[in-house]
Coordinates of C-alpha atoms and ligand atoms in Angstrom, one line a residue:
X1 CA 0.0 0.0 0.0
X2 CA 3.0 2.3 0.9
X3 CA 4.1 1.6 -2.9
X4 CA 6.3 4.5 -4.2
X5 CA 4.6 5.0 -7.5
X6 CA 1.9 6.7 -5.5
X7 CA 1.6 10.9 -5.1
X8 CA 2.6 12.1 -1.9
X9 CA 1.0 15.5 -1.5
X10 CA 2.6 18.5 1.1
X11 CA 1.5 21.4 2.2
X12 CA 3.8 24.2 3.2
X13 CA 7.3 24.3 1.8
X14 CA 8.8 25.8 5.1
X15 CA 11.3 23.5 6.8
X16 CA 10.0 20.9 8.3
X17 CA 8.0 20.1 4.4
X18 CA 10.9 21.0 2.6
X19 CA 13.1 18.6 4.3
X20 CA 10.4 15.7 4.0
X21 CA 9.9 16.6 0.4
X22 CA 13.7 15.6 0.0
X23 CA 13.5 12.9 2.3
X24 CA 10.5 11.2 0.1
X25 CA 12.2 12.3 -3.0
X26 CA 15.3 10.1 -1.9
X27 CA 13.1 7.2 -0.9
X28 CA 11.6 7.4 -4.7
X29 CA 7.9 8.7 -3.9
X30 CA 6.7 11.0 -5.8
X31 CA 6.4 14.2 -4.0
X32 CA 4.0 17.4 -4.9
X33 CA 4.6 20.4 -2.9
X34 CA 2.6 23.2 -2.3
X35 CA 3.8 26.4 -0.7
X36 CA 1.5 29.6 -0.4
X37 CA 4.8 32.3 -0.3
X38 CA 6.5 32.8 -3.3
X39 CA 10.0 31.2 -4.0
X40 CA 12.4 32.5 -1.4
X41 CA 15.3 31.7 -3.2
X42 CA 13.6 34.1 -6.0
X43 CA 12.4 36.9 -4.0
X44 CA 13.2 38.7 -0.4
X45 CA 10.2 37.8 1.4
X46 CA 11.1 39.1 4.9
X47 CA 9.7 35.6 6.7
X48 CA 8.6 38.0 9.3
X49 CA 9.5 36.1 12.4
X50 CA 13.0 34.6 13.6
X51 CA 15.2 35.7 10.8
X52 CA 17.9 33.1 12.1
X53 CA 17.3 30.2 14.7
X54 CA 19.1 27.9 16.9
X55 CA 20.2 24.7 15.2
X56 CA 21.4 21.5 17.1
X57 CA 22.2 17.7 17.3
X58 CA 18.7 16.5 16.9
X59 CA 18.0 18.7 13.7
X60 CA 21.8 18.2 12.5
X61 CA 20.9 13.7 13.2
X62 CA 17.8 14.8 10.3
X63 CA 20.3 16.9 8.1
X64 CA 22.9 14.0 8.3
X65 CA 20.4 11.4 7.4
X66 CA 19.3 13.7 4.2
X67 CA 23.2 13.8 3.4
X68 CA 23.8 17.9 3.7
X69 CA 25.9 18.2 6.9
X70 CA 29.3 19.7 5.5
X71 CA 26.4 22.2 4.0
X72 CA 24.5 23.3 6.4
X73 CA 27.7 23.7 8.8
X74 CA 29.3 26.3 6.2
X75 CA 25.7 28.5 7.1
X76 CA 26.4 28.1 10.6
X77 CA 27.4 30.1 13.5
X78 CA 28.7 28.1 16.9
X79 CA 27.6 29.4 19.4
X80 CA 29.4 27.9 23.0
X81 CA 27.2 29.5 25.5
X82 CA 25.0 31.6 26.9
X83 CA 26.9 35.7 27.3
X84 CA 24.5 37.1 30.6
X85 CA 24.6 40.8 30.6
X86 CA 23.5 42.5 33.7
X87 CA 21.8 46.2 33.6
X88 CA 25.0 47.7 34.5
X89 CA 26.6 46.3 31.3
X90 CA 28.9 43.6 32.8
X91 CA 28.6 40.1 31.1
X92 CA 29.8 36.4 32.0
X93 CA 29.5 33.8 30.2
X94 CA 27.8 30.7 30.8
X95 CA 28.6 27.1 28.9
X96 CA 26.3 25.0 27.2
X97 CA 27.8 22.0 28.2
X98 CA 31.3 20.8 29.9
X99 CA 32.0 18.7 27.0
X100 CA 34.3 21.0 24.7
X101 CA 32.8 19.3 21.7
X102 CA 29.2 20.0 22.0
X103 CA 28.0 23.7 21.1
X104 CA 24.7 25.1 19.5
X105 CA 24.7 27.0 16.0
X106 CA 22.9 30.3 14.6
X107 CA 21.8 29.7 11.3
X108 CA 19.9 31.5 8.9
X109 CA 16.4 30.6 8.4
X110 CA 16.3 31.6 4.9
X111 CA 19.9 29.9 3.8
X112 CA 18.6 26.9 5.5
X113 CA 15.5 26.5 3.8
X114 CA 16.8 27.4 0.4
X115 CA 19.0 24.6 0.7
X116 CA 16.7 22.3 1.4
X117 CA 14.3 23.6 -1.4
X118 CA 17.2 23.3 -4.0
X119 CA 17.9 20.0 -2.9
X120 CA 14.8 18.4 -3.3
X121 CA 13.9 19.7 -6.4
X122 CA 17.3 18.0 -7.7
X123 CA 15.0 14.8 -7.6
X124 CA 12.9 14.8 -10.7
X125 CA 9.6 13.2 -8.6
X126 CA 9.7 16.2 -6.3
X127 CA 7.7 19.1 -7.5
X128 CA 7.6 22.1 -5.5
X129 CA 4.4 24.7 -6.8
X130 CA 4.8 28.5 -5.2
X131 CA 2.0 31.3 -4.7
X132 CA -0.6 28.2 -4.2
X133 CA -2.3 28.7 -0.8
X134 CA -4.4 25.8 0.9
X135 CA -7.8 26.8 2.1
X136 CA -8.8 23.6 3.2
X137 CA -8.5 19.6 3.2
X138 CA -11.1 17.1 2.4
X139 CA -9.4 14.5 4.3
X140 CA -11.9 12.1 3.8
X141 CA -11.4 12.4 -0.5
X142 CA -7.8 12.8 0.3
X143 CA -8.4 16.5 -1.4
X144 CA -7.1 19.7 -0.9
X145 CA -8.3 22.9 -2.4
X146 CA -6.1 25.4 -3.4
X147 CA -6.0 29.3 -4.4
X148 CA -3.2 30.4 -6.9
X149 CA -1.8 33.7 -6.2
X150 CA -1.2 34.4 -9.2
X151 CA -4.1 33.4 -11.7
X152 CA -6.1 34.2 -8.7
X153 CA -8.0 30.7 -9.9
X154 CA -8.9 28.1 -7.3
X155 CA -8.2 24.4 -8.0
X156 CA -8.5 20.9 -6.5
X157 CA -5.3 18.9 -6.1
X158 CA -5.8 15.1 -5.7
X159 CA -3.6 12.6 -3.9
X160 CA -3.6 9.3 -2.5
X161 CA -1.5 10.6 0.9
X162 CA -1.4 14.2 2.0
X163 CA 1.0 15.6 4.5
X164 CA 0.4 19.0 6.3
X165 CA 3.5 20.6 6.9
X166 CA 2.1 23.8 7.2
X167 CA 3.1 25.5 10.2
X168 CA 1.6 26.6 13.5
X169 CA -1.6 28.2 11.6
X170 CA -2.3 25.1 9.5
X171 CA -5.0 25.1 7.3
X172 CA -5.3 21.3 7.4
X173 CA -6.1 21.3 11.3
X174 CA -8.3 23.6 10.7
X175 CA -10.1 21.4 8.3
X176 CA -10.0 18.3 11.2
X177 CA -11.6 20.7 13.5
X178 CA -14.2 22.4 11.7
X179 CA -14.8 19.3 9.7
X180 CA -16.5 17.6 13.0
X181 CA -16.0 14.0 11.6
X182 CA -13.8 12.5 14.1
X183 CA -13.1 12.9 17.5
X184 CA -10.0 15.5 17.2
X185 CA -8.7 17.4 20.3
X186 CA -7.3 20.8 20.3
X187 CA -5.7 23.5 22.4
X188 CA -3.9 26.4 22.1
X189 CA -2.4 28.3 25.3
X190 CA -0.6 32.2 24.4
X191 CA 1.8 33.4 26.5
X192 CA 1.3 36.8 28.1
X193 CA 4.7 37.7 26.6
X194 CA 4.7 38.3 23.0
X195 CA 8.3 39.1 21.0
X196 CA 9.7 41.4 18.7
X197 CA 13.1 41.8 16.1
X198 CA 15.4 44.0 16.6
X199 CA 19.1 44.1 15.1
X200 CA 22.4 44.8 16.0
X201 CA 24.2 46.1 12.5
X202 CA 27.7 44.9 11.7
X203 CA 30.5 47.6 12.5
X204 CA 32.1 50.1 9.7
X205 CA 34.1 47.0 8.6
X206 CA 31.4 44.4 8.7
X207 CA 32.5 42.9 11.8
X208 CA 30.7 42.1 14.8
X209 CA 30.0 44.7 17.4
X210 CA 30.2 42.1 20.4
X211 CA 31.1 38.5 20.9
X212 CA 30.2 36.1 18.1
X213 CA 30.3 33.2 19.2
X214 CA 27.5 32.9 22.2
X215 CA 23.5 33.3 22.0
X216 CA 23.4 36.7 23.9
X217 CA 20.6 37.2 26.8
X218 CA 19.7 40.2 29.4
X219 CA 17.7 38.4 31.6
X220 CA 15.6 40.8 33.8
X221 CA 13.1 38.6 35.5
X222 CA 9.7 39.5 34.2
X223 CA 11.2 40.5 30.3
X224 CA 14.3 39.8 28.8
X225 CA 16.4 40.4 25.1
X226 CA 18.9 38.0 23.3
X227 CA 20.4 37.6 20.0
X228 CA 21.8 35.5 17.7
X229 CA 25.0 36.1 15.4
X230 CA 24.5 36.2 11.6
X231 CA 27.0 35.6 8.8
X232 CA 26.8 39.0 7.5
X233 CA 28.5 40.2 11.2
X234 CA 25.2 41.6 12.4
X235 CA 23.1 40.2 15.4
X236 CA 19.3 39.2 15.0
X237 CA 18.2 40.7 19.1
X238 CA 14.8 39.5 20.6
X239 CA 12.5 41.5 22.9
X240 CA 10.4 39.2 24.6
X241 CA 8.2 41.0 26.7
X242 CA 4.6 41.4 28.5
X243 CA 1.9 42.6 25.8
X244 CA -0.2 44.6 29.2
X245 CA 2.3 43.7 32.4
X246 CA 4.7 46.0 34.3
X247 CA 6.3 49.4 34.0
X248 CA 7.1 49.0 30.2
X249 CA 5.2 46.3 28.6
X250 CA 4.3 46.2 24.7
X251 CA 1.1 48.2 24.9
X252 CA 2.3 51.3 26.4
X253 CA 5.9 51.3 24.7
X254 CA 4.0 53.6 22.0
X255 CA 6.5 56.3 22.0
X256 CA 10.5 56.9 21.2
X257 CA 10.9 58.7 24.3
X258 CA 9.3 55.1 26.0
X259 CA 11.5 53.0 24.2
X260 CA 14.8 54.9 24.5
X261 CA 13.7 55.1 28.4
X262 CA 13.0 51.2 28.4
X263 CA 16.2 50.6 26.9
X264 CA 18.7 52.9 28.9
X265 CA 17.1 51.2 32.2
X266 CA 17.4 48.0 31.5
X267 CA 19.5 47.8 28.1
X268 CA 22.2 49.8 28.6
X269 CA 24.7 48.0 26.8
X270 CA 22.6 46.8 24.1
X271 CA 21.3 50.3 23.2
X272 CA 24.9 51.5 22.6
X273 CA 25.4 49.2 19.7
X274 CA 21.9 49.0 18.6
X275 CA 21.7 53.0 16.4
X276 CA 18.8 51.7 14.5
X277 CA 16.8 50.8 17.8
X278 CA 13.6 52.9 17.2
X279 CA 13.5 52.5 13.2
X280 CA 13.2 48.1 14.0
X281 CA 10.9 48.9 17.1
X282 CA 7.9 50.9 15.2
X283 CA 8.9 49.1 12.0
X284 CA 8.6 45.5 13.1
X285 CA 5.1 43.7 14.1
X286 CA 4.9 42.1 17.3
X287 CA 3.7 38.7 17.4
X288 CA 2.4 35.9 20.1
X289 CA 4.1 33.1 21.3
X290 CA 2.3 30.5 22.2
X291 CA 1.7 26.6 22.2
X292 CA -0.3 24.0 20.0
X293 CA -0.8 20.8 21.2
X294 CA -3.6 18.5 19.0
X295 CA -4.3 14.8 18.2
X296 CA -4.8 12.5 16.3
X297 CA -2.2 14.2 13.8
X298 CA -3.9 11.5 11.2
X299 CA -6.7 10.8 10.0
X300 CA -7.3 7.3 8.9
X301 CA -4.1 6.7 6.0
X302 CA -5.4 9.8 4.3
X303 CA -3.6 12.9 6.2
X304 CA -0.9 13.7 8.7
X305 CA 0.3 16.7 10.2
X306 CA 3.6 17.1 10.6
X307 CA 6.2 19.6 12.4
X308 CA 4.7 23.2 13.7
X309 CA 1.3 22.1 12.0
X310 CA 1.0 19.2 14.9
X311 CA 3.4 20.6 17.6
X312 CA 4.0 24.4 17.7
X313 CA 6.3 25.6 20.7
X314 CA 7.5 28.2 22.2
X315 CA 11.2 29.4 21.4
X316 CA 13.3 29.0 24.5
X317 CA 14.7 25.9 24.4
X318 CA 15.5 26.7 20.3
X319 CA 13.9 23.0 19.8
X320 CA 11.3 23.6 17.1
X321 CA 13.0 23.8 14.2
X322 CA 14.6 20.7 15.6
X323 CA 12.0 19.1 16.7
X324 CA 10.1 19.5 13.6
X325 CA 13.3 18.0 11.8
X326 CA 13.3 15.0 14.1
X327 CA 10.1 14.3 13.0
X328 CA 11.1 14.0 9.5
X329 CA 13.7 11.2 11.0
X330 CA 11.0 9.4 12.9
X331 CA 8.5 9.7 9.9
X332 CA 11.6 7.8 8.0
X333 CA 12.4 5.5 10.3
X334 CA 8.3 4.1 10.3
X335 CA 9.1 4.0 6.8
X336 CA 11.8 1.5 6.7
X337 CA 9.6 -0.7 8.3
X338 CA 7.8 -1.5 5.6
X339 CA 4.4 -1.5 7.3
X340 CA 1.5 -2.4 4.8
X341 CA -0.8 0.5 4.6
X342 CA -0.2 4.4 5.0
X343 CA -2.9 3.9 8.3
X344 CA -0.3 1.6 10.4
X345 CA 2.5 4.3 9.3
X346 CA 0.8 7.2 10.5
X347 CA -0.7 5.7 13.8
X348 CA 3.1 3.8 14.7
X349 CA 4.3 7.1 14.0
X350 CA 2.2 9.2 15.9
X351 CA 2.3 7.1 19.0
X352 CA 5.9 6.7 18.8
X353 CA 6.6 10.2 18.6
X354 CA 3.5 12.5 20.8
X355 CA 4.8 11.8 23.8
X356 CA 8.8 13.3 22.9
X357 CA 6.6 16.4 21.2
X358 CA 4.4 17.0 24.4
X359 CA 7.8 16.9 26.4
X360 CA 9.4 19.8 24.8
X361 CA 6.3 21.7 24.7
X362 CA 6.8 21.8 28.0
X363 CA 10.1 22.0 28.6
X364 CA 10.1 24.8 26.2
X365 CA 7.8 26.6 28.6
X366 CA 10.6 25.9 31.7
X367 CA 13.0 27.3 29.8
X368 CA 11.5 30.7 29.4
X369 CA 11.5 30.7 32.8
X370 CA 14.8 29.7 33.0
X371 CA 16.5 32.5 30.5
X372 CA 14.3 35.2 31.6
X373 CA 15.1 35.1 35.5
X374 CA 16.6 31.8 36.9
X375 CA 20.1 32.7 34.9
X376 CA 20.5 35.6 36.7
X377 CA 20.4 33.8 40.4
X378 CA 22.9 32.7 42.3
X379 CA 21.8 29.7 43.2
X380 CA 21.1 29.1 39.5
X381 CA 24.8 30.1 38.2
X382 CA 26.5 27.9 40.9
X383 CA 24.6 24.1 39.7
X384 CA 25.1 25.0 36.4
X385 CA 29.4 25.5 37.5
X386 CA 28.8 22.6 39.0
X387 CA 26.9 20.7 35.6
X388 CA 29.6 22.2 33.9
X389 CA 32.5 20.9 36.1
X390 CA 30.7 17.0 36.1
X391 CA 30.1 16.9 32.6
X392 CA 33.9 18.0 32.1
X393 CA 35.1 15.6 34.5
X394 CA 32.8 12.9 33.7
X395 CA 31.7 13.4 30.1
X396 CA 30.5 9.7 29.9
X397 CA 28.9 9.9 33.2
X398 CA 27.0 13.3 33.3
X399 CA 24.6 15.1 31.1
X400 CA 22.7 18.4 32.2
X401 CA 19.0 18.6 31.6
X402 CA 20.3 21.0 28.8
X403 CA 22.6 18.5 27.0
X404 CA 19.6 15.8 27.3
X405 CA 17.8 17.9 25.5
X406 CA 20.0 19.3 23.3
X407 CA 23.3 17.0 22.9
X408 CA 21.8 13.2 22.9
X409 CA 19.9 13.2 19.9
X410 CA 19.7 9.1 20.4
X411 CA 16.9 9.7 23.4
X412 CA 13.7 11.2 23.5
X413 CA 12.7 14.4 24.7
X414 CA 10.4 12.7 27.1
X415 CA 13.5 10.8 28.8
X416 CA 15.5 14.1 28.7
X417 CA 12.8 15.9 30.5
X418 CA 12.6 13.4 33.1
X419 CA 15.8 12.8 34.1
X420 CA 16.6 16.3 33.1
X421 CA 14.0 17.5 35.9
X422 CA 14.9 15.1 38.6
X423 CA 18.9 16.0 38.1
X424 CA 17.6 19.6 38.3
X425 CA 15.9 19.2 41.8
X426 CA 18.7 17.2 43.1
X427 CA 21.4 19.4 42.2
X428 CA 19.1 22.5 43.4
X429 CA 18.0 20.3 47.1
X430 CA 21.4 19.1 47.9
X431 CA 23.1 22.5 47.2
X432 CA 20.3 24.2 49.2
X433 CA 21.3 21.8 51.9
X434 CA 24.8 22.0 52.0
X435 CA 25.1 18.4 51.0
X436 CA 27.5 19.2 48.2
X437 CA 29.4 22.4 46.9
X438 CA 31.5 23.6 44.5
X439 CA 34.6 22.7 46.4
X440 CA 33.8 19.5 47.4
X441 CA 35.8 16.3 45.9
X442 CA 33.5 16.1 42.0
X443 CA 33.5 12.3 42.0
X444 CA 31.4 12.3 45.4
X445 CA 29.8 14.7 44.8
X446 CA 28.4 13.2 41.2
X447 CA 27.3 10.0 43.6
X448 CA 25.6 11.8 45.6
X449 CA 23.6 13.9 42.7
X450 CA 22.9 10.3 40.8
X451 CA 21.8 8.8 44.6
X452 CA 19.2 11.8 44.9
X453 CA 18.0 11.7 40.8
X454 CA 17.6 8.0 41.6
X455 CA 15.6 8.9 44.6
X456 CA 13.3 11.5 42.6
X457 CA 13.1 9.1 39.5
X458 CA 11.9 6.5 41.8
X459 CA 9.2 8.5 43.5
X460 CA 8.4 9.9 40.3
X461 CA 7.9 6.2 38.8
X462 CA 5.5 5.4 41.9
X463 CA 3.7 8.6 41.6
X464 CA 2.9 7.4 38.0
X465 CA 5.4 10.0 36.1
X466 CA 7.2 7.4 34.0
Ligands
FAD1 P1 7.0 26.7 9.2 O1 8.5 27.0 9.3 O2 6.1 27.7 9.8 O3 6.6 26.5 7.7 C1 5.3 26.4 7.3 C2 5.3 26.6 5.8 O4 4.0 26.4 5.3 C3 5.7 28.1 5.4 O5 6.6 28.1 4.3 C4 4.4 28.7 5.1 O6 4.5 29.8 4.2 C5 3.6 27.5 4.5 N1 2.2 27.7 4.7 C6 1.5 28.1 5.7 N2 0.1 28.0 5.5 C7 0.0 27.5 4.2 C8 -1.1 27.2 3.4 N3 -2.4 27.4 3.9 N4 -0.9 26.7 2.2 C9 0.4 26.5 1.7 N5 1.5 26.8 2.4 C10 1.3 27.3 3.7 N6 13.3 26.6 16.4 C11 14.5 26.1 16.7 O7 14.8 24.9 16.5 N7 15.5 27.0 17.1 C12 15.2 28.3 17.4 O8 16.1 29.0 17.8 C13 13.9 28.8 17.1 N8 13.6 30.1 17.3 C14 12.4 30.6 17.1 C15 12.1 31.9 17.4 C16 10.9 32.4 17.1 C17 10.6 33.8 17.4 C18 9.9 31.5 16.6 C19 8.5 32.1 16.3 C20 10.1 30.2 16.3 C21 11.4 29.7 16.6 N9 11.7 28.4 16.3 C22 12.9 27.9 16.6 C23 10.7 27.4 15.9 C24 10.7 27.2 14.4 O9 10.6 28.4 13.7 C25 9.6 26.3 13.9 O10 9.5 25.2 14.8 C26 9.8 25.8 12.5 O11 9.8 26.8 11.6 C27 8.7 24.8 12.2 O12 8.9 24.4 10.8 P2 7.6 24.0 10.0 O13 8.1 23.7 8.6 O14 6.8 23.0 10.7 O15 6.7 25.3 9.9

């Protein structure tokens, strides 16, 4: 039933679709792709949100299987750590791991995509059709109706499978909810917080105004601003704040004077290097962050959703691009099982992988926590010296709830976020009680964190967590 000479059908050409088309293509099916922006490799379409993202082992495990790593490294940016700047302009930096070998990238969404847009049309049973917007999916004809941007004409493309790669607004979930045929569950929870671009311009000689190499963050407890290094030697900054809470939130910053204010308060640093502040501020939207959890992803062996269509997250842990790649690697691994109809594929991969996507929804939603406020304490600074310390001394032994999530591609993120959170309250209990410190011998000190984890795993198991 899974036969290749049959017409796969995606929507959304973004990455997560672009990087199935390919994979498909590889595998010999033939692939239609539908994408409702035009060709970005054609035409500077500002995507309008996260101009570059953070890339890591999970994503890179999809890019390998797809055969483009030595590619996609020359568009990125390593980035070791975490650079904290404080209000009065100092800054320390913070590792992402003790293991010298394991770092994060920046990389450019739009590079990124191209790539994978130009690789899968190398395959001549990919197609990839721009301007042509979905309005809705008949997923019980295995239809979907299209409008083309440019004839203005609407049409009715036919498949035997179609895959909805479409992104966190997806017009084929839509169609499963409005649609009322099956029981299909939905929800969708905004932050209060909503984010906006700004930029820090390369210098006079197109080099970067502050350390390249880290993901840059002023954490100030309720708000906070990072950024990300680009090629070109300028910085993509973030302003995640409150739309309606505190002293400056995004609703009252309405004038210059505000936003200069805002920024020599709390961004004192930043501003000095960021000229163009007030031209990005009142020039670019600001949008909502929020989360998208829904299932079944499938319905019968007719439709799937796939990536940000199925599983949209928020940004902090930089895991959806990733995420949304790993599903691509999961989707293929279903695949090499040879399973006789397109029904067992969808539902083995769908229970297989809901439980790893619900994780990082919600360790996503820790980690704003974590980046906004918890970096900044004490407390906070001195485990992760220690994590850093462990996984240095005992890099086959010890892995931070950070490198679970972000370094060992070869688990899920429902493992990482378990063990992750019960290393996490050990660490934070024992160092609360004096048990351990920084100066203490490491290799007792690592027993006694993995005797406590134990101890929380344990009580978590009976308590039904695991
Ligand atoms: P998308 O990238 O949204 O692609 C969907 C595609 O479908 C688009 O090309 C769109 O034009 C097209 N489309 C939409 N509707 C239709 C339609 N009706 N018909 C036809 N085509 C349609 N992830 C990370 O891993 N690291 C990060 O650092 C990171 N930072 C982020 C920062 C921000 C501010 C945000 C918002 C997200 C961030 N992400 C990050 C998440 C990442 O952007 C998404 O998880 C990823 O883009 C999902 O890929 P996708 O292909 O599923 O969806």
């Amino acid at each position: 039933m899974t036969d290749k000479q049959q017409n796969i059908l995606i929507i959304g050409a973004g990455l997560c679709g672009s990087l199935l088309a390919l994979r498909l293509g590889q595998r010999g099916y033939n692939v239609s792709v539908y994408e409702k922006r035009p060709d970005l490799r054609k035409v500077n379409i500002s995507a309008g949100r996260s101009i570059n993202l953070a890339f890591s082992d999970r994503g890179n495990k999809a890019i390998k299987l797809v055969g483009l790593e030595e590619q996609v490294k020359s568009l990125c940016i390593p980035m070791n750590g975490r650079m904290i700047h404080d209000v009065h302009g100092n800054t320390f930096q913070s590792n992402y791991s003790g293991r010298e070998y394991e770092f994060i990238n920046s990389v450019s969404r739009g590079d990124l995509n191209a790539l994978l847009l130009t690789e899968a049309e190398m395959h001549k049973n990919v197609n990839i059709y721009f301007n042509r917007k979905c309005k809705s999916v008949d997923f019980e004809k295995t239809t979907a109706l299209f409008e083309d941007y440019e004839t203005k004409k609407q049409f009715v493309e036919d498949a035997d499978v179609i895959i909805a790669t479409d992104g966190a607004g997806s017009a084929m979930r839509k169609s499963y909810y409005l649609g009322k045929k099956f029981l299909f569950s939905f929800s969708q929870d905004y932050l209060t917080h909503g984010y906006k671009e700004l930029s820090i311009l390369p210098d006079e000689k197109n080099g970067y105004r502050t350390y390249k190499n880290a993901l840059h963050i002023w954490p100030r407890k309720d708000f906070m601003l990072i950024a990300l290094p680009n090629l070109d030697g300028s910085f993509t900054v973030t302003l995640f704040l409150s739309y309606e809470d505190g002293e400056y939130n995004f609703n009252n910053l309405t004038t210059e004077k505000s936003v200069l204010e805002f920024f020599k308060k709390e961004f004192p640093d930043a501003l000095v290097i960021m000229p163009n502040l007030l031209d990005d501020f009142f020039k670019n939207p600001t949008s909502p962050l929020g989360t998208i959890k829904c299932s079944p992803w499938h319905y019968k062996g007719n439709t799937l959703l796939m990536g940000d269509a199925a599983h949209a997250i928020v940004p902090f842990y930089g895991q959806g691009m990733n995420a949304s790649f790993e599903d691509v690697v999961e989707f293929d691994k279903v695949l090499a099982q040879n399973l006789k109809t397109w029904e067992q594929v969808f539902k083995t991969y769908e229970s297989n992988r809901k439980k790893n996507t619900d994780a990082i929804a919600d360790l996503a939603i820790d980690n704003f926590h974590e980046m906004k406020d918890h970096v900044a304490h004490p407390i906070f600074q001195k485990k992760r010296k220690l994590e850093m310390a462990l996984e240095k001394e005992f890099p086959d032994r010890y892995s931070s709830k950070y490198s679970l999530v972000t370094f060992n591609e070869n688990i899920g993120y429902r493992e990482a976020m378990l063990r992750g959170r019960a290393q996490d309250k050990a660490i934070l209990n024992l160092l609360t009680n004096d048990e351990i410190s920084l100066e203490d011998d490491l290799k007792s000190t690592l027993e006694k964190v993995m005797k406590e984890t134990e101890a929380i795993l344990e009580d978590d198991r009976i308590a039904g967590l695991k």
